[in-house]
Short mmCIF file of C-alpha atoms and ligand atoms in Angstrom, two decimals:
data_model
loop_
_atom_site.label_atom_id
_atom_site.label_comp_id
_atom_site.label_asym_id
_atom_site.label_seq_id
_atom_site.Cartn_x
_atom_site.Cartn_y
_atom_site.Cartn_z
CA MET A 1055 -7.57 5.26 24.69
CA ALA A 1056 -7.42 1.91 24.62
CA PHE A 1057 -8.32 -0.98 22.64
CA ALA A 1058 -10.89 -2.69 25.34
CA THR A 1059 -13.78 1.03 25.17
CA LEU A 1060 -13.99 0.54 21.75
CA GLY A 1061 -16.60 -2.42 22.48
CA LEU A 1062 -14.43 -5.74 21.50
CA ALA A 1063 -15.56 -9.18 22.38
CA PRO A 1064 -12.73 -9.97 24.80
CA LYS A 1065 -10.99 -12.56 22.04
CA LEU A 1066 -10.46 -10.24 20.01
CA LEU A 1067 -8.86 -8.58 22.53
CA GLN A 1068 -7.23 -10.54 22.97
CA ALA A 1069 -6.46 -10.76 19.65
CA VAL A 1070 -4.95 -7.60 19.78
CA THR A 1071 -2.79 -8.10 22.82
CA ASP A 1072 -1.30 -10.89 20.84
CA ALA A 1073 -0.43 -8.99 17.78
CA GLY A 1074 1.58 -6.28 20.09
CA PHE A 1075 -0.87 -3.81 20.10
CA THR A 1076 -0.84 -1.62 22.83
CA GLN A 1077 -3.62 1.34 21.74
CA PRO A 1078 -5.59 1.82 19.11
CA THR A 1079 -4.55 3.33 15.99
CA ALA A 1080 -6.72 6.76 15.20
CA VAL A 1081 -8.62 5.16 12.18
CA GLN A 1082 -9.89 2.41 14.90
CA VAL A 1083 -10.48 4.13 17.68
CA GLU A 1084 -13.04 5.92 14.69
CA ALA A 1085 -14.17 3.34 12.89
CA ILE A 1086 -14.46 0.65 14.73
CA PRO A 1087 -17.14 1.29 16.77
CA LEU A 1088 -19.57 2.51 14.34
CA ALA A 1089 -18.96 -0.91 12.31
CA LEU A 1090 -19.23 -2.61 15.38
CA ALA A 1091 -22.65 -0.85 15.02
CA GLY A 1092 -23.29 -2.16 11.78
CA HIS A 1093 -22.75 1.18 9.68
CA ASP A 1094 -21.78 1.73 6.08
CA LEU A 1095 -17.79 3.56 6.28
CA LEU A 1096 -16.66 6.38 3.94
CA VAL A 1097 -12.94 6.51 5.67
CA SER A 1098 -10.12 8.23 3.94
CA SER A 1099 -6.57 7.12 5.70
CA GLN A 1100 -3.55 5.88 4.74
CA THR A 1101 -1.67 3.70 4.00
CA GLY A 1102 0.07 2.25 7.09
CA SER A 1103 -1.94 3.96 9.31
CA GLY A 1104 -4.40 0.58 11.34
CA LYS A 1105 -6.75 0.51 8.65
CA THR A 1106 -6.34 -3.66 8.04
CA ALA A 1107 -7.29 -4.25 11.55
CA ALA A 1108 -10.38 -1.09 11.40
CA PHE A 1109 -12.47 -3.21 8.99
CA MET A 1110 -11.83 -6.42 9.27
CA LEU A 1111 -11.95 -6.93 13.97
CA PRO A 1112 -14.95 -6.03 13.48
CA CYS A 1113 -16.02 -8.15 10.39
CA LEU A 1114 -14.77 -11.45 12.89
CA GLN A 1115 -16.24 -10.36 15.46
CA ARG A 1116 -19.76 -10.25 13.53
CA LEU A 1117 -18.65 -13.46 12.69
CA MET A 1118 -18.43 -14.93 15.75
CA ALA A 1119 -21.11 -14.10 16.81
CA ALA A 1120 -23.45 -15.56 13.79
CA GLY A 1121 -22.25 -18.22 13.68
CA PRO A 1122 -21.64 -21.01 11.12
CA SER A 1123 -22.97 -20.41 7.09
CA ARG A 1124 -22.96 -22.40 3.97
CA LEU A 1125 -22.36 -18.96 2.23
CA PRO A 1126 -19.27 -16.59 2.43
CA ARG A 1127 -20.15 -13.45 4.64
CA VAL A 1128 -17.37 -11.01 4.02
CA LEU A 1129 -15.51 -9.68 0.99
CA VAL A 1130 -12.83 -7.47 0.78
CA LEU A 1131 -11.81 -6.34 -2.68
CA THR A 1132 -7.92 -4.43 -3.23
CA PRO A 1133 -5.83 -3.72 -5.89
CA THR A 1134 -3.25 -5.86 -5.87
CA ARG A 1135 -2.36 -9.43 -4.01
CA GLU A 1136 0.48 -8.20 -2.50
CA LEU A 1137 -3.07 -6.61 0.02
CA ALA A 1138 -5.28 -9.38 -0.41
CA GLN A 1139 -2.37 -12.13 0.96
CA GLN A 1140 -1.58 -9.25 4.15
CA VAL A 1141 -5.15 -8.35 4.46
CA ALA A 1142 -5.85 -12.69 4.01
CA LYS A 1143 -2.96 -13.41 7.09
CA ALA A 1144 -3.04 -9.85 9.34
CA THR A 1145 -7.16 -11.49 9.88
CA ALA A 1146 -5.78 -15.44 10.32
CA ASP A 1147 -3.51 -13.87 12.45
CA PHE A 1148 -6.38 -11.76 14.07
CA ALA A 1149 -8.32 -15.02 13.95
CA GLY A 1150 -7.05 -17.14 15.74
CA LYS A 1151 -6.14 -20.95 14.87
CA ARG A 1152 -10.07 -22.46 15.09
CA GLY A 1153 -11.13 -18.95 12.92
CA PRO A 1154 -12.90 -18.66 9.60
CA HIS A 1155 -12.41 -20.19 6.28
CA ILE A 1156 -10.80 -17.24 3.93
CA ALA A 1157 -10.04 -17.73 0.71
CA VAL A 1158 -7.31 -16.15 -1.45
CA LEU A 1159 -7.84 -15.18 -4.78
CA VAL A 1160 -5.79 -13.07 -7.13
CA GLY A 1161 -5.02 -13.27 -9.70
CA GLY A 1162 -1.13 -14.81 -11.49
CA ALA A 1163 -2.46 -17.41 -9.44
CA PRO A 1164 -2.99 -21.06 -10.31
CA TYR A 1165 -6.73 -22.12 -10.41
CA ALA A 1166 -6.53 -25.06 -8.58
CA VAL A 1167 -5.91 -23.93 -5.07
CA GLN A 1168 -8.35 -21.12 -5.31
CA LEU A 1169 -10.64 -23.71 -6.59
CA LYS A 1170 -10.02 -26.46 -4.50
CA GLN A 1171 -11.21 -23.27 -1.66
CA LEU A 1172 -14.41 -22.18 -3.63
CA ARG A 1173 -15.64 -26.05 -2.44
CA GLY A 1174 -14.94 -26.57 0.69
CA PRO A 1175 -16.33 -24.31 3.63
CA LEU A 1176 -15.86 -20.21 3.38
CA ASP A 1177 -16.17 -17.79 5.36
CA ILE A 1178 -14.35 -14.60 3.71
CA VAL A 1179 -13.65 -13.55 0.65
CA VAL A 1180 -10.08 -12.00 0.08
CA ALA A 1181 -9.45 -10.82 -3.89
CA THR A 1182 -8.17 -8.42 -6.75
CA PRO A 1183 -11.77 -7.67 -8.70
CA GLY A 1184 -10.30 -9.21 -12.36
CA ARG A 1185 -9.79 -12.97 -10.64
CA LEU A 1186 -13.08 -12.61 -8.02
CA MET A 1187 -15.48 -11.59 -12.37
CA ASP A 1188 -13.38 -14.29 -13.58
CA HIS A 1189 -14.61 -17.31 -10.71
CA LEU A 1190 -17.43 -15.63 -10.77
CA GLN A 1191 -17.61 -15.88 -14.14
CA ARG A 1192 -17.27 -19.85 -14.26
CA GLY A 1193 -20.33 -19.85 -11.69
CA LYS A 1194 -17.94 -21.06 -9.07
CA LEU A 1195 -18.68 -18.51 -6.09
CA ASP A 1196 -22.24 -17.00 -5.04
CA LEU A 1197 -21.87 -14.01 -3.23
CA SER A 1198 -25.88 -14.13 -2.23
CA GLY A 1199 -24.83 -14.49 1.20
CA ILE A 1200 -22.32 -11.45 1.86
CA GLN A 1201 -23.34 -9.35 4.81
CA THR A 1202 -20.22 -6.94 4.80
CA LEU A 1203 -18.16 -5.83 1.13
CA VAL A 1204 -15.14 -4.10 2.56
CA LEU A 1205 -12.85 -1.99 -0.20
CA ASP A 1206 -9.71 -1.52 0.15
CA GLU A 1207 -7.56 1.57 -1.00
CA ALA A 1208 -10.66 1.89 -3.24
CA ASP A 1209 -8.65 4.98 -5.33
CA ARG A 1210 -6.19 2.69 -5.98
CA MET A 1211 -8.42 0.39 -7.65
CA LEU A 1212 -10.52 3.09 -9.33
CA ASP A 1213 -6.64 3.91 -10.91
CA MET A 1214 -6.12 0.36 -11.95
CA GLY A 1215 -9.88 0.69 -13.72
CA PHE A 1216 -11.73 -2.03 -11.74
CA ILE A 1217 -14.66 0.14 -11.92
CA ASP A 1218 -17.25 -1.75 -13.92
CA ASP A 1219 -15.71 -5.10 -12.07
CA ILE A 1220 -16.58 -3.59 -8.80
CA GLU A 1221 -19.56 -2.30 -10.24
CA ALA A 1222 -20.81 -5.95 -11.56
CA ILE A 1223 -18.97 -8.03 -8.47
CA ALA A 1224 -21.40 -5.16 -6.17
CA ALA A 1225 -24.60 -5.61 -8.57
CA ARG A 1226 -24.50 -9.39 -7.11
CA LEU A 1227 -24.06 -8.86 -3.32
CA PRO A 1228 -27.25 -8.59 -1.55
CA ALA A 1229 -28.66 -5.22 -0.38
CA ALA A 1230 -28.75 -5.27 2.66
CA ARG A 1231 -25.05 -5.17 3.35
CA GLN A 1232 -22.61 -3.38 5.34
CA THR A 1233 -20.23 -1.78 2.99
CA LEU A 1234 -17.37 -0.59 4.35
CA LEU A 1235 -14.88 1.58 2.02
CA PHE A 1236 -11.50 2.54 2.35
CA SER A 1237 -9.54 5.32 0.01
CA ALA A 1238 -6.22 7.69 0.75
CA THR A 1239 -9.12 9.64 -1.22
CA LEU A 1240 -12.48 10.02 -0.57
CA GLU A 1241 -12.96 13.32 -4.09
CA GLY A 1242 -14.12 12.54 -6.97
CA VAL A 1243 -14.65 9.39 -9.12
CA VAL A 1244 -14.07 7.47 -5.90
CA GLY A 1245 -16.56 9.81 -3.84
CA LYS A 1246 -19.40 8.83 -6.38
CA LEU A 1247 -18.56 5.28 -6.66
CA ALA A 1248 -18.48 4.96 -2.80
CA SER A 1249 -22.05 7.12 -2.92
CA ARG A 1250 -23.61 4.43 -5.39
CA MET A 1251 -22.67 1.70 -2.71
CA THR A 1252 -23.05 2.78 0.35
CA ARG A 1253 -26.18 3.73 2.46
CA ASP A 1254 -26.11 6.94 4.96
CA ALA A 1255 -22.68 5.57 5.53
CA ARG A 1256 -20.64 7.50 8.11
CA ARG A 1257 -17.04 9.51 6.88
CA ILE A 1258 -14.00 9.36 8.65
CA GLU A 1259 -11.84 11.81 7.82
CA ILE A 1260 -7.73 10.89 9.40
CA ALA A 1261 -5.49 13.95 8.90
CA ARG A 1262 -1.85 12.48 9.13
CA THR A 1263 -0.99 12.34 12.13
CA PRO A 1264 2.32 10.26 13.09
CA GLU A 1265 1.29 6.83 13.39
CA ALA A 1266 -0.39 7.22 9.85
CA ALA A 1267 3.28 9.44 8.62
CA PRO A 1268 6.04 7.53 10.45
CA LYS A 1269 9.45 8.70 10.56
CA ILE A 1270 10.27 8.60 7.15
CA GLU A 1271 13.61 11.36 7.22
CA GLN A 1272 13.30 11.40 3.67
CA LYS A 1273 16.30 12.59 1.45
CA LEU A 1274 16.90 14.29 -2.33
CA LEU A 1275 20.61 13.39 -3.25
CA PHE A 1276 21.04 15.01 -7.21
CA ALA A 1277 23.03 12.88 -9.51
CA ASP A 1278 25.18 13.78 -13.04
CA GLY A 1279 24.36 9.98 -14.60
CA HIS A 1280 23.33 6.57 -14.56
CA ASP A 1281 26.51 5.77 -13.09
CA HIS A 1282 26.57 8.10 -10.89
CA LYS A 1283 22.67 7.12 -9.27
CA LEU A 1284 25.20 3.05 -9.35
CA ARG A 1285 27.72 5.15 -7.25
CA LEU A 1286 25.24 6.57 -4.64
CA LEU A 1287 23.42 3.90 -4.39
CA ASP A 1288 26.61 1.60 -3.22
CA HIS A 1289 26.89 3.85 -0.46
CA LEU A 1290 23.93 4.58 0.14
CA LEU A 1291 24.09 -0.10 1.07
CA SER A 1292 27.08 0.36 2.22
CA ASP A 1293 25.79 1.54 5.61
CA ILE A 1294 25.02 -0.73 8.48
CA GLU A 1295 22.77 0.92 10.19
CA LEU A 1296 20.56 -0.41 6.71
CA LYS A 1297 18.95 -3.63 8.00
CA GLN A 1298 17.27 -4.22 4.71
CA ALA A 1299 15.94 -2.15 1.65
CA VAL A 1300 13.60 -1.64 -0.91
CA VAL A 1301 14.45 -0.56 -3.90
CA PHE A 1302 12.89 1.35 -6.59
CA THR A 1303 13.41 1.22 -10.41
CA ALA A 1304 11.12 2.82 -13.11
CA THR A 1305 11.23 -0.44 -15.64
CA LYS A 1306 10.98 -4.34 -14.54
CA ALA A 1307 14.53 -4.28 -16.70
CA GLY A 1308 15.85 -1.47 -14.51
CA ALA A 1309 14.91 -4.42 -11.79
CA GLU A 1310 16.66 -6.77 -13.13
CA ASP A 1311 19.14 -5.85 -14.36
CA LEU A 1312 20.04 -3.70 -11.02
CA ALA A 1313 19.11 -6.62 -9.08
CA ASP A 1314 21.71 -8.85 -11.08
CA ARG A 1315 24.10 -5.74 -10.01
CA LEU A 1316 23.64 -5.83 -6.69
CA GLU A 1317 24.16 -9.96 -6.37
CA ASP A 1318 27.59 -10.31 -8.32
CA GLN A 1319 28.66 -7.23 -5.50
CA GLY A 1320 27.94 -10.15 -3.00
CA HIS A 1321 24.04 -8.15 -1.30
CA ALA A 1322 21.75 -10.80 -0.55
CA VAL A 1323 19.17 -9.40 -3.47
CA GLU A 1324 16.29 -10.14 -4.60
CA ALA A 1325 14.29 -8.49 -7.44
CA LEU A 1326 9.96 -8.27 -8.21
CA HIS A 1327 8.13 -7.17 -10.65
CA GLY A 1328 4.80 -8.15 -12.57
CA ASP A 1329 6.41 -10.07 -15.54
CA MET A 1330 7.34 -12.67 -12.83
CA ASN A 1331 5.12 -15.20 -12.05
CA GLN A 1332 3.23 -15.47 -8.48
CA GLY A 1333 5.13 -17.97 -7.74
CA ALA A 1334 8.79 -15.98 -7.90
CA ARG A 1335 6.78 -13.10 -6.02
CA ASN A 1336 6.72 -15.16 -3.41
CA ARG A 1337 9.66 -16.56 -2.94
CA ALA A 1338 10.84 -12.93 -3.22
CA LEU A 1339 8.79 -11.57 -0.85
CA ARG A 1340 9.78 -14.59 1.59
CA ALA A 1341 13.16 -14.32 1.60
CA LEU A 1342 12.81 -10.94 2.40
CA ARG A 1343 10.70 -11.61 5.43
CA GLU A 1344 12.88 -14.51 6.64
CA GLY A 1345 15.67 -12.56 6.13
CA ARG A 1346 17.73 -14.28 3.78
CA ALA A 1347 17.59 -11.07 1.42
CA ARG A 1348 18.85 -7.79 2.96
CA ILE A 1349 17.03 -5.72 -0.91
CA LEU A 1350 14.67 -6.44 -3.04
CA VAL A 1351 15.58 -4.16 -5.91
CA ALA A 1352 10.79 -3.63 -6.76
CA THR A 1353 9.37 -2.14 -9.54
CA ASP A 1354 6.20 -0.01 -7.93
CA VAL A 1355 4.07 -3.37 -8.43
CA ALA A 1356 5.59 -3.94 -4.43
CA ALA A 1357 4.69 -0.29 -3.36
CA ARG A 1358 0.93 -1.66 -2.45
CA GLY A 1359 1.33 -3.39 0.06
CA LEU A 1360 4.59 -4.15 1.01
CA ASP A 1361 5.08 -4.85 4.99
CA VAL A 1362 8.34 -6.28 6.58
CA PRO A 1363 8.93 -4.82 9.77
CA GLY A 1364 12.54 -5.20 9.12
CA ILE A 1365 13.09 -2.38 5.48
CA SER A 1366 14.85 0.68 7.33
CA HIS A 1367 15.28 1.84 4.60
CA VAL A 1368 14.12 3.00 0.67
CA VAL A 1369 15.44 3.72 -2.28
CA ASN A 1370 14.52 6.10 -5.58
CA PHE A 1371 16.76 4.95 -7.82
CA ASP A 1372 14.19 6.02 -10.86
CA LEU A 1373 11.66 8.44 -9.92
CA PRO A 1374 8.16 7.09 -9.48
CA MET A 1375 5.90 7.69 -12.47
CA GLN A 1376 3.17 9.33 -10.56
CA ALA A 1377 3.48 11.75 -7.64
CA GLU A 1378 1.61 9.79 -5.34
CA ASP A 1379 3.17 6.45 -5.89
CA TYR A 1380 5.96 8.42 -4.13
CA VAL A 1381 3.93 8.34 -0.88
CA HIS A 1382 2.87 4.45 -1.09
CA ARG A 1383 7.15 4.11 -1.91
CA ILE A 1384 8.53 5.35 1.20
CA GLY A 1385 5.25 3.67 3.41
CA ARG A 1386 7.58 0.75 2.74
CA THR A 1387 9.85 1.76 5.75
CA GLY A 1388 9.33 3.41 9.31
CA ARG A 1389 6.14 0.03 9.51
CA ALA A 1390 4.26 0.09 12.84
CA GLY A 1391 6.17 2.99 15.10
CA ARG A 1392 9.93 2.66 13.03
CA GLU A 1393 12.12 4.97 11.64
CA GLY A 1394 12.88 4.52 8.69
CA GLN A 1395 15.64 6.32 5.71
CA ALA A 1396 13.69 7.67 2.51
CA TYR A 1397 16.78 8.66 -0.49
CA THR A 1398 15.76 9.56 -3.49
CA LEU A 1399 18.02 9.78 -6.86
CA ALA A 1400 17.21 12.30 -9.42
CA HIS A 1401 18.38 13.81 -12.36
CA HIS A 1402 18.71 17.44 -11.97
CA ARG A 1403 16.71 17.82 -15.13
CA GLU A 1404 14.36 15.84 -12.95
CA GLN A 1405 13.29 18.77 -10.42
CA GLY A 1406 10.63 19.02 -12.29
CA LYS A 1407 9.00 15.93 -11.23
CA VAL A 1408 10.81 16.65 -7.92
CA ARG A 1409 8.87 19.50 -7.64
CA GLY A 1410 5.47 17.93 -8.72
CA ILE A 1411 6.56 14.88 -5.94
CA GLU A 1412 6.75 17.70 -2.87
CA ARG A 1413 3.65 19.75 -4.05
CA TYR A 1414 2.29 16.34 -3.55
CA THR A 1415 3.01 15.40 -0.23
CA GLY A 1416 3.48 19.10 1.22
CA ILE A 1417 6.92 18.61 3.22
CA ALA A 1418 10.63 19.80 0.90
CA ILE A 1419 13.20 16.58 0.08
CA PRO A 1420 15.58 18.17 1.60
CA VAL A 1421 18.69 17.73 -0.77
CA THR A 1422 21.86 16.63 0.52
CA THR A 1423 24.83 14.93 -0.99
CA LEU A 1424 27.25 12.12 0.08
CA PRO A 1425 31.17 13.16 0.84
CA GLY A 1426 33.20 12.18 -2.46
CA LEU A 1427 29.92 10.99 -4.49
CA GLU A 1428 28.92 15.38 -4.98
CA PRO A 1429 26.85 15.82 -8.24
CA LYS A 1430 29.94 18.09 -10.52
CA ALA A 1431 26.90 19.46 -12.35
CA ARG A 1432 24.51 22.20 -10.54
CA ALA A 1433 20.89 22.20 -9.97
CA ALA A 1434 19.47 24.64 -11.94
CA LYS A 1435 16.65 26.33 -10.01
CA PRO A 1436 15.93 25.23 -6.88
CA ALA A 1437 12.93 23.58 -5.66
CA ILE A 1438 10.28 26.25 -4.40
CA GLY A 1439 11.39 26.86 -0.58
CA ARG A 1440 13.23 24.84 -0.50
CA LYS A 1441 16.26 24.47 2.43
CA ALA A 1442 18.90 22.55 3.14
CA GLY A 1443 17.53 20.62 6.42
CA ASP A 1444 14.04 21.87 5.94
CA THR A 1445 11.82 19.26 5.84
CA LYS A 1446 8.62 20.43 7.59
CA LYS A 1447 8.49 22.79 5.12
CA ARG A 1448 4.57 22.44 3.83
CA PHE A 1449 2.97 24.18 0.72
CA GLY A 1450 -0.38 22.66 1.08
CA LYS A 1451 -2.53 21.18 3.14
CA PRO A 1452 -1.19 17.46 4.43
CA GLY A 1453 -2.62 14.10 2.01
CA GLN A 1454 -4.28 16.73 -0.37
CA GLY A 1455 -1.78 17.44 -2.81
CA LYS A 1456 -2.30 16.16 -6.11
CA SER A 1457 -0.73 14.29 -9.23
CA TYR A 1458 0.66 16.38 -11.48
CA GLY A 1459 -2.43 14.54 -13.72
CA ASP A 1460 -4.68 16.17 -12.21
CA SER A 1461 -3.34 19.85 -12.18
CA ARG A 1462 -3.12 19.47 -15.25
CA THR A 1463 -6.31 17.89 -15.73
CA GLY A 1464 -7.43 21.08 -13.23
CA ASN A 1465 -9.75 18.17 -11.90
CA PRO A 1466 -9.10 16.95 -9.03
CA GLY A 1467 -12.38 14.36 -9.61
CA THR A 1468 -11.30 13.08 -12.43
CA ARG A 1469 -9.38 9.20 -12.56
CA ARG A 1470 -5.62 10.69 -12.43
CA SER A 1471 -4.15 10.29 -16.16
CA ARG A 1472 -0.36 9.16 -16.57
CA PRO A 1473 1.56 12.37 -15.86
CA SER A 1474 4.33 13.18 -19.11
CA TRP A 1475 7.10 13.13 -16.35
P1 AMP B 1659 -1.92 -1.06 7.28
O1 AMP B 1659 -2.51 0.41 7.71
O2 AMP B 1659 -4.10 -1.93 7.83
O3 AMP B 1659 -1.51 -2.18 6.68
O4 AMP B 1659 -1.25 -1.64 9.21
C1 AMP B 1659 -0.41 -1.20 8.74
C2 AMP B 1659 1.31 -1.97 9.78
O5 AMP B 1659 0.92 -1.27 11.37
C3 AMP B 1659 1.53 -2.96 10.41
O6 AMP B 1659 1.80 -4.47 10.03
C4 AMP B 1659 -0.64 -3.85 11.17
O7 AMP B 1659 0.83 -4.83 12.05
C5 AMP B 1659 0.57 -1.95 12.21
N1 AMP B 1659 -0.50 -1.66 13.79
C6 AMP B 1659 -1.88 -1.90 13.36
N2 AMP B 1659 -2.85 -1.26 14.04
C7 AMP B 1659 -1.81 -1.37 15.18
C8 AMP B 1659 -1.41 -0.34 16.63
N3 AMP B 1659 -2.94 -0.66 17.28
N4 AMP B 1659 -0.51 -0.70 17.09
C9 AMP B 1659 0.52 -1.44 16.58
N5 AMP B 1659 0.23 -1.31 14.90
C10 AMP B 1659 -0.54 -1.28 14.78
#
């Protein structure tokens, strides 16, 4: 299948060629023609599946055809500022130099810049729900001209408690609009939101394909304690194959401590966590993107949206709080068809959490050891069904596993409660 068959205008076909895309991804094949035809869409697709182009190319085509307008016509809501910035950047890349005016309205960034953007001509607004509500309540933005609403990573927005903001924002949009909803799952609360927000929507379910679940080799290393974990990490970071790595910690303080330690050891390292202001976050990400930093030590704030092609390795220094975060963390490597390595360090007592992740992904993570750094204590009980090198062992249908929170409540549709593990 070629991009040329999807109904895109020559200018946008040129833009995808310039972006280096030779073939559309599965979600692009399905979503672009339907979105161009004006349908509402409910799309279940994973991070890294090419969903940004799937919704943005049709939006740009519509804007190009319609000519200038006084009010913004496309609104994209995302759960995090990082994802919003990434969507805006991809949009600007596709649209080229004389493309539409884009405002990025995200929390943690100064109001002044955003207010300036809102005073000028504006075609596309990419926003996180909280900050967008702030501007709406202050009367700084008129959404009555919106023709297309995109809800990107809707499941995550609901997890983050944005439901009321999303409803309030939708109430200010014209009823006769197009709505494109993207989410890892379309079940439960997301499904309910979807049915309230869309009309006669076409449903697109993209199974995990090699391009959606890129070639990421996953490994599990058991550790006897914190010091052992540090030695394992030192070893992993000394790998000459490692171009750039994201190391995930459970806490902000843990990220700071580890970044300081690695810096003392002479690594080019940046920290990224929720206590940093937007300027500091941007600087850290820029250093990573420009290759000045080799290692990013981050909390889960970076697990979504971060798209740096040089990230060859992800190390889960601490296990994630929720099984689904594991998928987002390791998805920071193996971007756009590249190969990636994901190492997870776990204490023996954390086997239950590891099993939760395996149930969620449907894949057993092969246990490995590093020479001279083998754990002294032995794992009490191997995780179910795991054999050495058994990377493909599936426990369920991919992409349909549940987080611990789901299985504990017994209701896959309810908002995920934080698991106690
Ligand atoms: P997304 O799921 O939109 O975050 O996209 C994930 C990554 O895939 C980004 O780096 C995109 O630039 C890249 N990408 C999107 N569509 C294609 C395509 N058709 N061919 C190759 N890479 C793509």
